Tab-separated table of C-alpha atoms and ligand atoms in Angstrom:
chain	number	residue	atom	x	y	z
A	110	UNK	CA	-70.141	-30.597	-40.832
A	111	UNK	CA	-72.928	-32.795	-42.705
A	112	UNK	CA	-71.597	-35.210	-44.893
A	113	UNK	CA	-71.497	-33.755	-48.146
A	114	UNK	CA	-72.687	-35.820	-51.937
A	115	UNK	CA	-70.167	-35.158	-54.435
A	116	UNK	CA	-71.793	-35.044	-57.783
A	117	UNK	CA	-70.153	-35.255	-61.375
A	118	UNK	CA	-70.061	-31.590	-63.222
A	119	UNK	CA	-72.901	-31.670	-65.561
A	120	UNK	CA	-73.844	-29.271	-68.964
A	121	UNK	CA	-77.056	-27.596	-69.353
A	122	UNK	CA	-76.388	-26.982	-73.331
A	123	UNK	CA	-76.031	-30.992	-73.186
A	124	UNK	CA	-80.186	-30.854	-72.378
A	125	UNK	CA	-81.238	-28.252	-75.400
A	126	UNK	CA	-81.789	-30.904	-77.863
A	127	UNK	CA	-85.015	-32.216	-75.760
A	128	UNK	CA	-85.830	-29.914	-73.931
A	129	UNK	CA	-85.733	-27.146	-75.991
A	130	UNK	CA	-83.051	-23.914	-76.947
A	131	UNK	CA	-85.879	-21.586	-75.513
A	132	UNK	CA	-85.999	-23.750	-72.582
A	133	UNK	CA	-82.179	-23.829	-71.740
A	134	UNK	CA	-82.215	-19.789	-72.516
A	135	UNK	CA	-84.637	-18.762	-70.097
A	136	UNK	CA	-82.985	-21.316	-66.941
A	137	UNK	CA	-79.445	-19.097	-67.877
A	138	UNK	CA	-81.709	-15.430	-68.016
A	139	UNK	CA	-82.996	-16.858	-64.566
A	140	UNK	CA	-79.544	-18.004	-63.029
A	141	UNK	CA	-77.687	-14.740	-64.006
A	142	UNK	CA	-78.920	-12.567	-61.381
A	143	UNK	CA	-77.809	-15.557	-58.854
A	144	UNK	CA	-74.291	-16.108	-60.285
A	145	UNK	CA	-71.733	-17.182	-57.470
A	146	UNK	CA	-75.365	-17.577	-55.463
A	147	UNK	CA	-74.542	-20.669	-52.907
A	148	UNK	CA	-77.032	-23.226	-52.265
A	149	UNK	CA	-77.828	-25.950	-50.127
A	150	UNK	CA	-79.750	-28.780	-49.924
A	151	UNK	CA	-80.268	-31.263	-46.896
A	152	UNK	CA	-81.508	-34.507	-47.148
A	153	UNK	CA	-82.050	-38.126	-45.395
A	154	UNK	CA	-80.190	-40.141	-47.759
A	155	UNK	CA	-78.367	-40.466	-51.082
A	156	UNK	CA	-79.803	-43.860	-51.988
A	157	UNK	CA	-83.147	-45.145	-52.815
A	158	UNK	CA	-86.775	-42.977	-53.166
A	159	UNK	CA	-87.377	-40.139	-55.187
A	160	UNK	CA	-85.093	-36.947	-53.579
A	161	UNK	CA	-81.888	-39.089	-54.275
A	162	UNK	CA	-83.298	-39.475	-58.002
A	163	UNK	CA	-83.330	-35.728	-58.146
A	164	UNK	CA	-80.628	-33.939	-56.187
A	165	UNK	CA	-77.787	-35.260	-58.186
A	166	UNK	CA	-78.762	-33.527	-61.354
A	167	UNK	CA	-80.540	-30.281	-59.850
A	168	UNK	CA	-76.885	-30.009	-57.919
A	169	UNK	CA	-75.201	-30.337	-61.000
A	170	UNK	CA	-77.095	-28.214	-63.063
A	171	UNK	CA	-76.908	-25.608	-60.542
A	172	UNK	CA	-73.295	-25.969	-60.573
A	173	UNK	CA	-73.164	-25.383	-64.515
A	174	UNK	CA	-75.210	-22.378	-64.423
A	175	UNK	CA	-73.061	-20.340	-62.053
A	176	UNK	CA	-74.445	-20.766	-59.066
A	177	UNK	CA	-72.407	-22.801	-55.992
A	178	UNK	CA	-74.647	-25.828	-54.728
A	179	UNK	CA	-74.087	-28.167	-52.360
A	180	UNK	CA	-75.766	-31.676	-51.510
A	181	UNK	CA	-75.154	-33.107	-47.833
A	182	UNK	CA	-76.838	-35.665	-45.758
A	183	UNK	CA	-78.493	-35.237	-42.080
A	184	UNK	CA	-76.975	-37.595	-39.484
A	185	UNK	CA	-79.345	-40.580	-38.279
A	186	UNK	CA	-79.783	-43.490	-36.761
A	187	UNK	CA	-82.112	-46.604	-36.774
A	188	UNK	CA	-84.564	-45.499	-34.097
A	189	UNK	CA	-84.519	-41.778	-35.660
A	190	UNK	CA	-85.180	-43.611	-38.852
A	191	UNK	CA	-88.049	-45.832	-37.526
A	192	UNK	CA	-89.421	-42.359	-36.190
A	193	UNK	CA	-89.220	-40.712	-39.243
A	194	UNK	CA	-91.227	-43.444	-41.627
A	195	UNK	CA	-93.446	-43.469	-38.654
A	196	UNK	CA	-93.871	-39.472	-39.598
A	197	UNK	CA	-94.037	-40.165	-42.987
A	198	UNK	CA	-96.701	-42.809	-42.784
A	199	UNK	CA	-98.598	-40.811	-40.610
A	200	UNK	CA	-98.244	-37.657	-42.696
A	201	UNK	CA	-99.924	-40.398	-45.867
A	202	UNK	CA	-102.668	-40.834	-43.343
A	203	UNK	CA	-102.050	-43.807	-41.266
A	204	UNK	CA	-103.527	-44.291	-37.693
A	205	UNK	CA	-99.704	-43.775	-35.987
A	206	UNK	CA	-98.979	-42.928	-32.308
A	207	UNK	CA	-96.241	-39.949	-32.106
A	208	UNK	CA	-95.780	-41.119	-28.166
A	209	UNK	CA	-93.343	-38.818	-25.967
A	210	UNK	CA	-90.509	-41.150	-26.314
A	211	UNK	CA	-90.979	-40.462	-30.249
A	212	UNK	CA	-90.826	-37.184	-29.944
A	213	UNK	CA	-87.654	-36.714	-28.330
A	214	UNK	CA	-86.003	-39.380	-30.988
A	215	UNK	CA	-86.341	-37.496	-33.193
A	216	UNK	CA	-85.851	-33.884	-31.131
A	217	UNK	CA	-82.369	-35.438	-30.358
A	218	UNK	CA	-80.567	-35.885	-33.564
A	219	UNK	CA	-82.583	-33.131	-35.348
A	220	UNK	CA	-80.123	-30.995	-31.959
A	221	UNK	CA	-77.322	-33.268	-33.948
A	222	UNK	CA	-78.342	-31.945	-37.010
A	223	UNK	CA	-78.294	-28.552	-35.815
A	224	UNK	CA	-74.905	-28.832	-34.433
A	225	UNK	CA	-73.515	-30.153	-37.126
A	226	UNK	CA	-74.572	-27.766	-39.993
A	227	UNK	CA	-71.663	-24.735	-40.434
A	228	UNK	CA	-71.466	-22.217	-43.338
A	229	UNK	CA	-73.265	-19.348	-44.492
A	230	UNK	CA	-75.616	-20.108	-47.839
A	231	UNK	CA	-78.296	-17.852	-49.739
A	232	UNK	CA	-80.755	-20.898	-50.170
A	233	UNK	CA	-81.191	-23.844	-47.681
A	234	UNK	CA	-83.609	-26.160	-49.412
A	235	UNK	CA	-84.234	-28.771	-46.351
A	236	UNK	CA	-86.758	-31.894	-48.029
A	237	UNK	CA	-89.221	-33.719	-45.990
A	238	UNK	CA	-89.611	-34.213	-42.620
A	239	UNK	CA	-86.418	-35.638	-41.455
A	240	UNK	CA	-84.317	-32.332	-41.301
A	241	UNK	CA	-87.489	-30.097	-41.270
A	242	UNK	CA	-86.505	-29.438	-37.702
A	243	UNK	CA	-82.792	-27.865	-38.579
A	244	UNK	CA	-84.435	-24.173	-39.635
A	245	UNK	CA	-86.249	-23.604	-36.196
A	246	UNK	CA	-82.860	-24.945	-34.228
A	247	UNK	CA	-80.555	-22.509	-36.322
A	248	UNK	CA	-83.040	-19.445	-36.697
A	249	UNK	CA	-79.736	-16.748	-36.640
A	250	UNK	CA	-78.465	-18.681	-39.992
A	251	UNK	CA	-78.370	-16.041	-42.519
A	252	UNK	CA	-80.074	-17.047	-45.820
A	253	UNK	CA	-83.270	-17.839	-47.305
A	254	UNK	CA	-84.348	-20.798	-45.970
A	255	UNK	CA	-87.016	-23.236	-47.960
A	256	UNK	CA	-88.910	-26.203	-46.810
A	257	UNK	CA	-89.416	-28.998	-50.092
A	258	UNK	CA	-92.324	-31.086	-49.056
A	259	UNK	CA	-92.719	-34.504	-51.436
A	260	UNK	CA	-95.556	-35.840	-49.348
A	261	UNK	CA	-99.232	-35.707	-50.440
A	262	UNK	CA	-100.515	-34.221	-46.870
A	263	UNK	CA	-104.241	-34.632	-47.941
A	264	UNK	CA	-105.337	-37.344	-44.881
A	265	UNK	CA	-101.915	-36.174	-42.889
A	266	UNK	CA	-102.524	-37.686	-39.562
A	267	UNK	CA	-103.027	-34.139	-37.413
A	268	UNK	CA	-100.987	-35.214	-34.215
A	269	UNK	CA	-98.097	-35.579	-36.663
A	270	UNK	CA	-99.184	-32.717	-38.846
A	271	UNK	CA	-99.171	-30.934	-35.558
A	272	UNK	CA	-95.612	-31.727	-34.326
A	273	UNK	CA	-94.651	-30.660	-37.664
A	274	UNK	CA	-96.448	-27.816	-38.039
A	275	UNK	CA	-94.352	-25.051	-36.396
A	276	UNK	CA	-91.231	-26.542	-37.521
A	277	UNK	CA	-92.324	-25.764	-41.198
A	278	UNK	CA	-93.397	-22.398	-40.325
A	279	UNK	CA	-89.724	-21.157	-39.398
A	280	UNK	CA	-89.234	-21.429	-43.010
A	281	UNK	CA	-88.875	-18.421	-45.431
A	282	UNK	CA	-90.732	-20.609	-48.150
A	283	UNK	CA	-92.223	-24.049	-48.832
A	284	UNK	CA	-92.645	-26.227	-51.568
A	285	UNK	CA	-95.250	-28.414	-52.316
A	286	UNK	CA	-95.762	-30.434	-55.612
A	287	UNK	CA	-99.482	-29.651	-55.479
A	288	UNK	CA	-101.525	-27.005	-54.228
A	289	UNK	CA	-104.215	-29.812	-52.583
A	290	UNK	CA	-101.280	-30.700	-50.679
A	291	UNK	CA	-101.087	-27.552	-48.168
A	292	UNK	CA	-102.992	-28.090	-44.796
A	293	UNK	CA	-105.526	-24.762	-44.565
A	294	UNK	CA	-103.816	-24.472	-41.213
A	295	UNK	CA	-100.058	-23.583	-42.205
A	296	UNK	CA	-99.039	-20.190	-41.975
A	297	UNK	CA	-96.039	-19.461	-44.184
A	298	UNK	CA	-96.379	-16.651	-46.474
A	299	UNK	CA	-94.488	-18.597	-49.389
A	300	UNK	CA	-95.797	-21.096	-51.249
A	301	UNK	CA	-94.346	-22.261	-54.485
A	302	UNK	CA	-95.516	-25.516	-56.602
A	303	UNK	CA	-92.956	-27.289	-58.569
A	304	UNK	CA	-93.341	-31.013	-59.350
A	305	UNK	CA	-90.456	-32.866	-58.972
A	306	UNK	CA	-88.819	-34.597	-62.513
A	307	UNK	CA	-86.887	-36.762	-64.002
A	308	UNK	CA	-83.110	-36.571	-66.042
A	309	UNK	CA	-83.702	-37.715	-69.134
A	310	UNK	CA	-79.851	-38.214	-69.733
A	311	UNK	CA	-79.088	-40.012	-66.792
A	312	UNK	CA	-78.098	-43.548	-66.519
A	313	UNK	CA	-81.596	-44.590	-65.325
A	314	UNK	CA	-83.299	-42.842	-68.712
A	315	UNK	CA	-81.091	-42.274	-71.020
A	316	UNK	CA	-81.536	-44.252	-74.581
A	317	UNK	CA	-80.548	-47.911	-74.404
A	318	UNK	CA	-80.002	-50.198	-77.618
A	319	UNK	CA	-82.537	-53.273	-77.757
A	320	UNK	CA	-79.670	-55.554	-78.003
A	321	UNK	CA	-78.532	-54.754	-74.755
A	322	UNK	CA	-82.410	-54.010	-73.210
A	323	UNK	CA	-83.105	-57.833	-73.387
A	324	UNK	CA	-79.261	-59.107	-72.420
A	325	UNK	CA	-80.222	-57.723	-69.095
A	326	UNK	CA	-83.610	-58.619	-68.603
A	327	UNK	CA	-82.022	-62.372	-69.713
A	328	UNK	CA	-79.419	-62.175	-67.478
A	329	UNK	CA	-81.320	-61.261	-64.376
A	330	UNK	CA	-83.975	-64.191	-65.081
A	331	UNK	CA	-87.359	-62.786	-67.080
A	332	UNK	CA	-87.881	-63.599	-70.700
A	333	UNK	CA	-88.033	-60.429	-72.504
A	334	UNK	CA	-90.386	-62.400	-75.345
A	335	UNK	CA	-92.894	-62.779	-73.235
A	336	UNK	CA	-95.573	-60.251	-71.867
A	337	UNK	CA	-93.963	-58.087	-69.307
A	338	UNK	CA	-95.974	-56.300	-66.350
A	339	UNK	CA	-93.552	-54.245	-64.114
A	340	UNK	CA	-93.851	-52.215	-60.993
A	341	UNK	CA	-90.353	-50.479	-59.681
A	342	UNK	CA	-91.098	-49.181	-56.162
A	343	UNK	CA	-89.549	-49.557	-52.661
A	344	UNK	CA	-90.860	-51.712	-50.653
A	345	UNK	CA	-93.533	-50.011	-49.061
A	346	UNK	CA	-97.269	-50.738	-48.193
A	347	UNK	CA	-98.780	-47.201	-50.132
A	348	UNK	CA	-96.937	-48.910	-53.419
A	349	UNK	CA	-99.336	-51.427	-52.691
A	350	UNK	CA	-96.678	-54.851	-53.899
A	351	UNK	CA	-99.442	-57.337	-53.224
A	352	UNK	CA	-102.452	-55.917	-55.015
A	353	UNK	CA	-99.860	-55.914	-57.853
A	354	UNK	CA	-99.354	-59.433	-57.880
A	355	UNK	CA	-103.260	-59.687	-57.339
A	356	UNK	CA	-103.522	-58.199	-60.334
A	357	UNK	CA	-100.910	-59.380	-62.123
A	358	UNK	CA	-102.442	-63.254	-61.480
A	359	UNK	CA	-106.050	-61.943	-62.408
A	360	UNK	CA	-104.623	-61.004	-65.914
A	361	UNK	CA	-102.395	-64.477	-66.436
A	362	UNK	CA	-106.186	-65.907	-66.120
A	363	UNK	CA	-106.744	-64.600	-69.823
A	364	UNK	CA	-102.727	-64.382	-70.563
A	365	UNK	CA	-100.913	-67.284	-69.815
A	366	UNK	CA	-97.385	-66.732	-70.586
A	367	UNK	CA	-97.753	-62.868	-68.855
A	368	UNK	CA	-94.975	-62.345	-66.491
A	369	UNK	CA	-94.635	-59.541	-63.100
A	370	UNK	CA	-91.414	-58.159	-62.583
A	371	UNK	CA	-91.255	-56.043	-59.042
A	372	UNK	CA	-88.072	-53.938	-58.854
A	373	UNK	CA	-87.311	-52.499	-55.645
A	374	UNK	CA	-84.212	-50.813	-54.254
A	375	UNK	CA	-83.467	-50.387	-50.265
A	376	UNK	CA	-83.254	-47.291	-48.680
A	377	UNK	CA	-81.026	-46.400	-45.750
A	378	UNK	CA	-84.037	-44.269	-44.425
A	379	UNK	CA	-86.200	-47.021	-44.925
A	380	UNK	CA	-86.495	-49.453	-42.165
A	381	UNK	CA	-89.196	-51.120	-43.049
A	382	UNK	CA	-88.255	-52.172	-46.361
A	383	UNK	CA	-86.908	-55.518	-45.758
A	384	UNK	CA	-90.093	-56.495	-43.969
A	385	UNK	CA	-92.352	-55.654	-46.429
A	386	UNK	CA	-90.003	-57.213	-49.194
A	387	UNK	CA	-89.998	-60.551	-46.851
A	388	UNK	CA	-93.801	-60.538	-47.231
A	389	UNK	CA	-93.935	-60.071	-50.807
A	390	UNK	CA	-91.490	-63.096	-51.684
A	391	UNK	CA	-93.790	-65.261	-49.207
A	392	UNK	CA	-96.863	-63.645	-50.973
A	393	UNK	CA	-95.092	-64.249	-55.124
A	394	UNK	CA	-95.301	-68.176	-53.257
A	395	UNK	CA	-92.572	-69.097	-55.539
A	396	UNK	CA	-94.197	-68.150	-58.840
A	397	UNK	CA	-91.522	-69.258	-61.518
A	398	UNK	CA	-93.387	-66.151	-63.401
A	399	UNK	CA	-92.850	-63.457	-60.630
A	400	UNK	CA	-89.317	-61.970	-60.667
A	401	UNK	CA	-88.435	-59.950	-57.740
A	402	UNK	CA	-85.106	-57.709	-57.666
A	403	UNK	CA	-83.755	-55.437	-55.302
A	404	UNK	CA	-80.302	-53.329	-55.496
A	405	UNK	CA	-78.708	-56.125	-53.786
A	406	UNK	CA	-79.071	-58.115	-57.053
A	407	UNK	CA	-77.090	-55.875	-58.893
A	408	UNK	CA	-80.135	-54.388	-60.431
A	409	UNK	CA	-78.986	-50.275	-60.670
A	410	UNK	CA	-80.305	-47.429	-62.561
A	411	UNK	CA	-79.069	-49.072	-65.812
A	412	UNK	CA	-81.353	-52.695	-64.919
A	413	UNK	CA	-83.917	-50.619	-64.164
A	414	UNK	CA	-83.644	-48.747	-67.288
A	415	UNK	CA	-83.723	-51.591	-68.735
A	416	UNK	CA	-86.563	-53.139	-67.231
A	417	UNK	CA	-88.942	-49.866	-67.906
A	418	UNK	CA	-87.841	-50.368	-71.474
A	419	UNK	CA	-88.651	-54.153	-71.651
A	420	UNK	CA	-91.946	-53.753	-69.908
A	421	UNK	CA	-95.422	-53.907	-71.905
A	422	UNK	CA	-97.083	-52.079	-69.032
A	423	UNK	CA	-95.970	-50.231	-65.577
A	424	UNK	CA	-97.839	-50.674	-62.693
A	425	UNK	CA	-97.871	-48.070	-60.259
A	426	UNK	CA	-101.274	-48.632	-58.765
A	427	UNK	CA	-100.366	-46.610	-55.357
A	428	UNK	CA	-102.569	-46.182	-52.943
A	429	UNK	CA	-100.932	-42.961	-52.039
A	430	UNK	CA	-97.945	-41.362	-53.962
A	431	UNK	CA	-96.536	-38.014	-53.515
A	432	UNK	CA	-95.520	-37.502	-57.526
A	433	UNK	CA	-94.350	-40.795	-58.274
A	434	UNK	CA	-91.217	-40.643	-60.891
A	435	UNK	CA	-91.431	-44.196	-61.729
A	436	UNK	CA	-94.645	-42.970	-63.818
A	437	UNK	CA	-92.711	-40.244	-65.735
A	438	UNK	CA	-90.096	-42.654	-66.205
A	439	UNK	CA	-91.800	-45.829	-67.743
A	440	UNK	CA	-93.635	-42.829	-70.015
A	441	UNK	CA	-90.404	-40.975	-70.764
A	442	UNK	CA	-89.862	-44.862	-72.792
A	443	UNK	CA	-92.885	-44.638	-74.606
A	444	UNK	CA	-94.515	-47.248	-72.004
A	445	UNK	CA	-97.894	-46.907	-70.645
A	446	UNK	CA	-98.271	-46.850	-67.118
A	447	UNK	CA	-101.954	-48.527	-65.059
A	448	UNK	CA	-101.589	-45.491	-62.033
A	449	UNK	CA	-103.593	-44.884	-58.935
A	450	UNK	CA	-106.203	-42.346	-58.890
A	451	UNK	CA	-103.780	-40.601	-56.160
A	452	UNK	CA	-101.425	-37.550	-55.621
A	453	UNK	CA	-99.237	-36.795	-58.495
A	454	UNK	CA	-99.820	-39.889	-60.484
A	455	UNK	CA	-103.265	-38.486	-62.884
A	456	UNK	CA	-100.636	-35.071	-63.583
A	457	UNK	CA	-99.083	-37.284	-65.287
A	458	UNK	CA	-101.419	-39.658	-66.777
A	459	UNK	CA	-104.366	-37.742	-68.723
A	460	UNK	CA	-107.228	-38.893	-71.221
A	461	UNK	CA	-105.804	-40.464	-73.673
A	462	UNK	CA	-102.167	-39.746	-72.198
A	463	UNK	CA	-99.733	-42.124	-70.704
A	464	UNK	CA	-102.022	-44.467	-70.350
A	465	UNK	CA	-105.158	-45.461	-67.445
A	466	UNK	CA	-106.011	-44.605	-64.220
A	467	UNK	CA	-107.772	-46.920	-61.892
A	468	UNK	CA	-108.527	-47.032	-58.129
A	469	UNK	CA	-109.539	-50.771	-58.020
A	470	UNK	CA	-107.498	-54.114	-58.718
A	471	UNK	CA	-110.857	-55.377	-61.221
A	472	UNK	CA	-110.114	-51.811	-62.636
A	473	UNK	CA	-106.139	-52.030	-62.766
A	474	UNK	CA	-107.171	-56.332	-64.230
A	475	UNK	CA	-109.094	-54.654	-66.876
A	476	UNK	CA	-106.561	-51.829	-68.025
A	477	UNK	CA	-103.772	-54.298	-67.853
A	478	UNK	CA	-106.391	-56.548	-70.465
A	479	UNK	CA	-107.359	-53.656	-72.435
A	480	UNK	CA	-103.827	-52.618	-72.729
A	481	UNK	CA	-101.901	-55.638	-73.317
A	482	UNK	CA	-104.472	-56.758	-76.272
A	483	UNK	CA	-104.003	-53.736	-78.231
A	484	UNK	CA	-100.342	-52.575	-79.235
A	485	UNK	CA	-101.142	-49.636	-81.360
A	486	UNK	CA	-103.255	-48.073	-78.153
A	487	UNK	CA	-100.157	-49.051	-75.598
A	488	UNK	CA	-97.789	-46.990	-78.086
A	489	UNK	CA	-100.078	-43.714	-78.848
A	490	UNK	CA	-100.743	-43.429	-75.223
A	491	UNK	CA	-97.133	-44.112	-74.720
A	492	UNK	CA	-95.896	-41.468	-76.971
A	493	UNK	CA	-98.364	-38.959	-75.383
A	494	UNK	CA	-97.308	-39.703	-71.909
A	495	UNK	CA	-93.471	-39.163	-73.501
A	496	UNK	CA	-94.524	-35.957	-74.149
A	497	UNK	CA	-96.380	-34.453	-71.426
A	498	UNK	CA	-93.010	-35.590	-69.555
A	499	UNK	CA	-90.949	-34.129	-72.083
A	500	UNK	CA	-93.043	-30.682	-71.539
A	501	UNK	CA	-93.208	-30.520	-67.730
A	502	UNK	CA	-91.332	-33.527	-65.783
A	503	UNK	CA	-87.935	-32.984	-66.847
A	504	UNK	CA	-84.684	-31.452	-64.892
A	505	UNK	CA	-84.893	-28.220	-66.999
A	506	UNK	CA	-88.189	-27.435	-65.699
A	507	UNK	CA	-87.495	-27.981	-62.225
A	508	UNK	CA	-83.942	-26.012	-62.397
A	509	UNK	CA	-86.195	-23.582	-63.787
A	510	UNK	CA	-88.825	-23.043	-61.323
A	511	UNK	CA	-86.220	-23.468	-58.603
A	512	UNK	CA	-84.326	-20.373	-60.088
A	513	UNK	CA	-87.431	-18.859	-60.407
A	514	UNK	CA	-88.486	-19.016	-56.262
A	515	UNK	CA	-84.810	-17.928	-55.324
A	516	UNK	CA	-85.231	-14.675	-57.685
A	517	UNK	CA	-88.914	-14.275	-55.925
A	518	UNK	CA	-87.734	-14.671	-52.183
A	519	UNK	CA	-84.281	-11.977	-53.329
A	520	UNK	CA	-86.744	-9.910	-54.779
A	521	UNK	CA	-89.666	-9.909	-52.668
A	522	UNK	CA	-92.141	-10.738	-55.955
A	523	UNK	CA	-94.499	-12.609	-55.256
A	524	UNK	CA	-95.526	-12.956	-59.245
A	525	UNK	CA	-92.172	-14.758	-59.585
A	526	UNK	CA	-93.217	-17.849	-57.229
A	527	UNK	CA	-93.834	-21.221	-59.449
A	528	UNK	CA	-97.440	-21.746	-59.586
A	529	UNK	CA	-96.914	-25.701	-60.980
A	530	UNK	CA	-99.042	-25.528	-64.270
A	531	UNK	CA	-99.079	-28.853	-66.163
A	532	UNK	CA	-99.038	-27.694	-70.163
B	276	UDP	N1	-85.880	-46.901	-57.845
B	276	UDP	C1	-84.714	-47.527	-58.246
B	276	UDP	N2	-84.565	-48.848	-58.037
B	276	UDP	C2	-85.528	-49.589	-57.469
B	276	UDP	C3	-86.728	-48.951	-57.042
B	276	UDP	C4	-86.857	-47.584	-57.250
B	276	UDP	O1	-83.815	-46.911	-58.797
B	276	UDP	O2	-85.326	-50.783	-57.312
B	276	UDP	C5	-86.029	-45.456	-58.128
B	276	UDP	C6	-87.092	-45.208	-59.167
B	276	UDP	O3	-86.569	-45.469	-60.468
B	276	UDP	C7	-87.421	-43.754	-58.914
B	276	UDP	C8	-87.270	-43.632	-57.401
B	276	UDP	O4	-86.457	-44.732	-56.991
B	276	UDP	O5	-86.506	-42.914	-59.554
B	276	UDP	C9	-88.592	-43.694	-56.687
B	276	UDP	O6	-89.205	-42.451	-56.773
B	276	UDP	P1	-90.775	-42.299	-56.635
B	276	UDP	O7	-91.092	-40.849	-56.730
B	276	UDP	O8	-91.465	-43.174	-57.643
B	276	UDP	O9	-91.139	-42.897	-55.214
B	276	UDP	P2	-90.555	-42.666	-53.723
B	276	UDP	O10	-89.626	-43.805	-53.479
B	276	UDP	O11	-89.887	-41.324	-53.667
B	276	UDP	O12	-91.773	-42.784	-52.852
């Protein structure tokens, strides 16, 4: 069987203070027709990236509204690994090779995966490409069966597109966390948009006292007096770590004392990681002014709370980025966030909300400028970005839509399927 995530019980009525009584009465109107309902979803890891941000709360909540979810992992190994960021690069639009030998990599363990999965479930929610392979290897599994894409496929490479293709269209339904995301070319008659979000109780959001906020930030080296630019990514080349510090030293030109803090956890199904994180540190040069953390300095969801807290500005100038929590995240703590121009980063940064979008590092110099000069801007675009996540980017809204696609595939009503409006 797939290794299974255990996940602490969790209560909805715990979330109707911010999100909202109406809110937490229409996810339990939605769930009640799906009582004893059980669910699955497969994954690549439970550490590190976005999907292990979300699963452990959607699992829970699930699990508190009636319904009988469960969270397990796909089996894998380095090479299938190395494969599957290949994929996923390709899929953001890099020039990658999918050679024969590739191929079969990752046609072996996804025959692994297959073997190992056992039980019968009502929803199998399979994310990304590493286990998209499991629904076309186990087509007799009873079910409805539900592909949860978090890539922005805009510039998807099309010989990887193209190996994927058919193994998305065994699906039931897919998921896509914007509608410019869907290639013209897939044929699935499901489509559902749901953004992904952010728990806003969880250890990585939930209120911290100042006190504490800058005892961290002391402990794990950076001055929480002085002007704070912050960027908490993986270490990945579409986060774009060295046009950060670019910018970050084109600001220190006009701010002396700013510092750059670059927060970055490993994950297991990310090989490259430690390379690109090796590149950065030679790239910092040994700027006394440049922090840079990963999980193995003991910085968790708690540090990294911290850190969004202490931060003047977030950085999260991608160059491509599927939704991009880190955004909602800095904004759920009234800080502004400089963003890409790309995927789901302007959802969550409007005009005059959350703070600026830029697609150049002279752009990204002068937000970071504007920004940093003027506190009374940084906090009403703050609070507005707080807001917009408060309305659409939280757990409750995602348990919501979710319950809202498994009615629409039981019923066969197509005016049920989430159609992702931002309010
Ligand atoms: N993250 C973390 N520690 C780090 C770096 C990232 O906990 O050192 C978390 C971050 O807070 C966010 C998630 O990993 O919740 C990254 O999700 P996002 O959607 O921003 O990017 P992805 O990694 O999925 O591309």
């Amino acid at each position: 069987m797939l290794e299974e995530v255990h996940v602490p019980p969790l209560s909805l009525d715990a979330y109707g203070a911010i999100a909202g009584e109406d809110a937490i009465a229409e996810i339990r109107r939605l769930a009640e027709p799906l009582r004893g309902a059980r669910v699955l979803h497969v994954n690549a890891t439970k550490f590190g990236g976005g999907v292990a941000e979300i699963l452990p709360t959607l699992t829970g909540l699930l699990r508190d509204v009636g319904l009988q979810p469960e969270w397990r992992l796909m089996p894998g190994d380095d090479s299938f690994w190395n494969v599957t960021k290949l994929m996923h690069n390709g899929l953001q639009g890099m020039d990658v090779a999918l050679e024969a030998e590739r191929r079969q990599i990752y046609e072996r363990t996804s025959r692994r995966l297959a073997t190992a999965f056992e039980g019968t479930y009502d929803y199998v929610v399979v994310h990304d490409p590493q286990p998209a392979a499991l629904r076309s290897l186990r087509s007799e599994a009873p079910g409805r069966w539900i592909w949860r894409c978090h890539i922005d496929l805009t510039a998807a490479n099309p010989d990887v597109w193209g190996f994927l293709r058919p193994l998305v269209e065994a699906y039931d339904a897919a998921i896509f966390t914007l509608p410019d995301y869907v290639k013209p070319d897939l044929r699935l008659d499901v489509l559902a948009f749901i953004p992904p979000s952010i728990d806003p109780l969880s250890p990585k959001n939930m209120p911290l006292a100042p006190a504490l906020v800058d005892d961290v930030l002391h402990r794990l080296g950076v001055d929480p007096q002085r002007p704070l630019l912050l960027q908490v990514s993986r270490f990945d080349p579409w986060k774009d770590p060295q046009g950060v510090i670019d910018v970050y030293r084109a600001v220190k030109r006009t701010i002396p004392d700013v510092q750059l803090a670059l927060v970055g956890s490993m994950a297991s199904d990310d090989p490259e990681g430690w390379e690109i994180y090796r590149d950065v540190v030679r790239y910092a040069d040994d700027d006394p002014d440049i922090t840079i953390l990963t999980n193995l300095d003991g910085v968790g969801a708690l540090e990294v709370n911290a850190f969004q807290r202490a931060a003047d500005l977030v950085l999260q100038k991608s160059l491509r980025e599927g939704f991009g929590l880190t955004v909602s995240e800095a904004l759920w703590k009234g800080v502004p966030v400089v963003g890409g121009r790309v995927g789901g980063i302007p959802m969550q940064i409007g005009e005059g909300i959350g703070g600026r979008l830029v697609t150049t590092n002279d752009e990204a110099t002068e937000a970071c400028l504007e920004l940093l000069a003027d506190a009374d801007l940084r906090q009403r675009l703050g609070e507005a970005g707080r807001e917009r996540v408060r309305r659409n980017f939280l757990s409750t809204r995602n348990l919501r839509d979710d319950l809202a696609l498994f009615n629409a595939l039981r019923l066969g009503d197509a005016a049920l399927v989430p159609t992702g409006q931002v309010v």
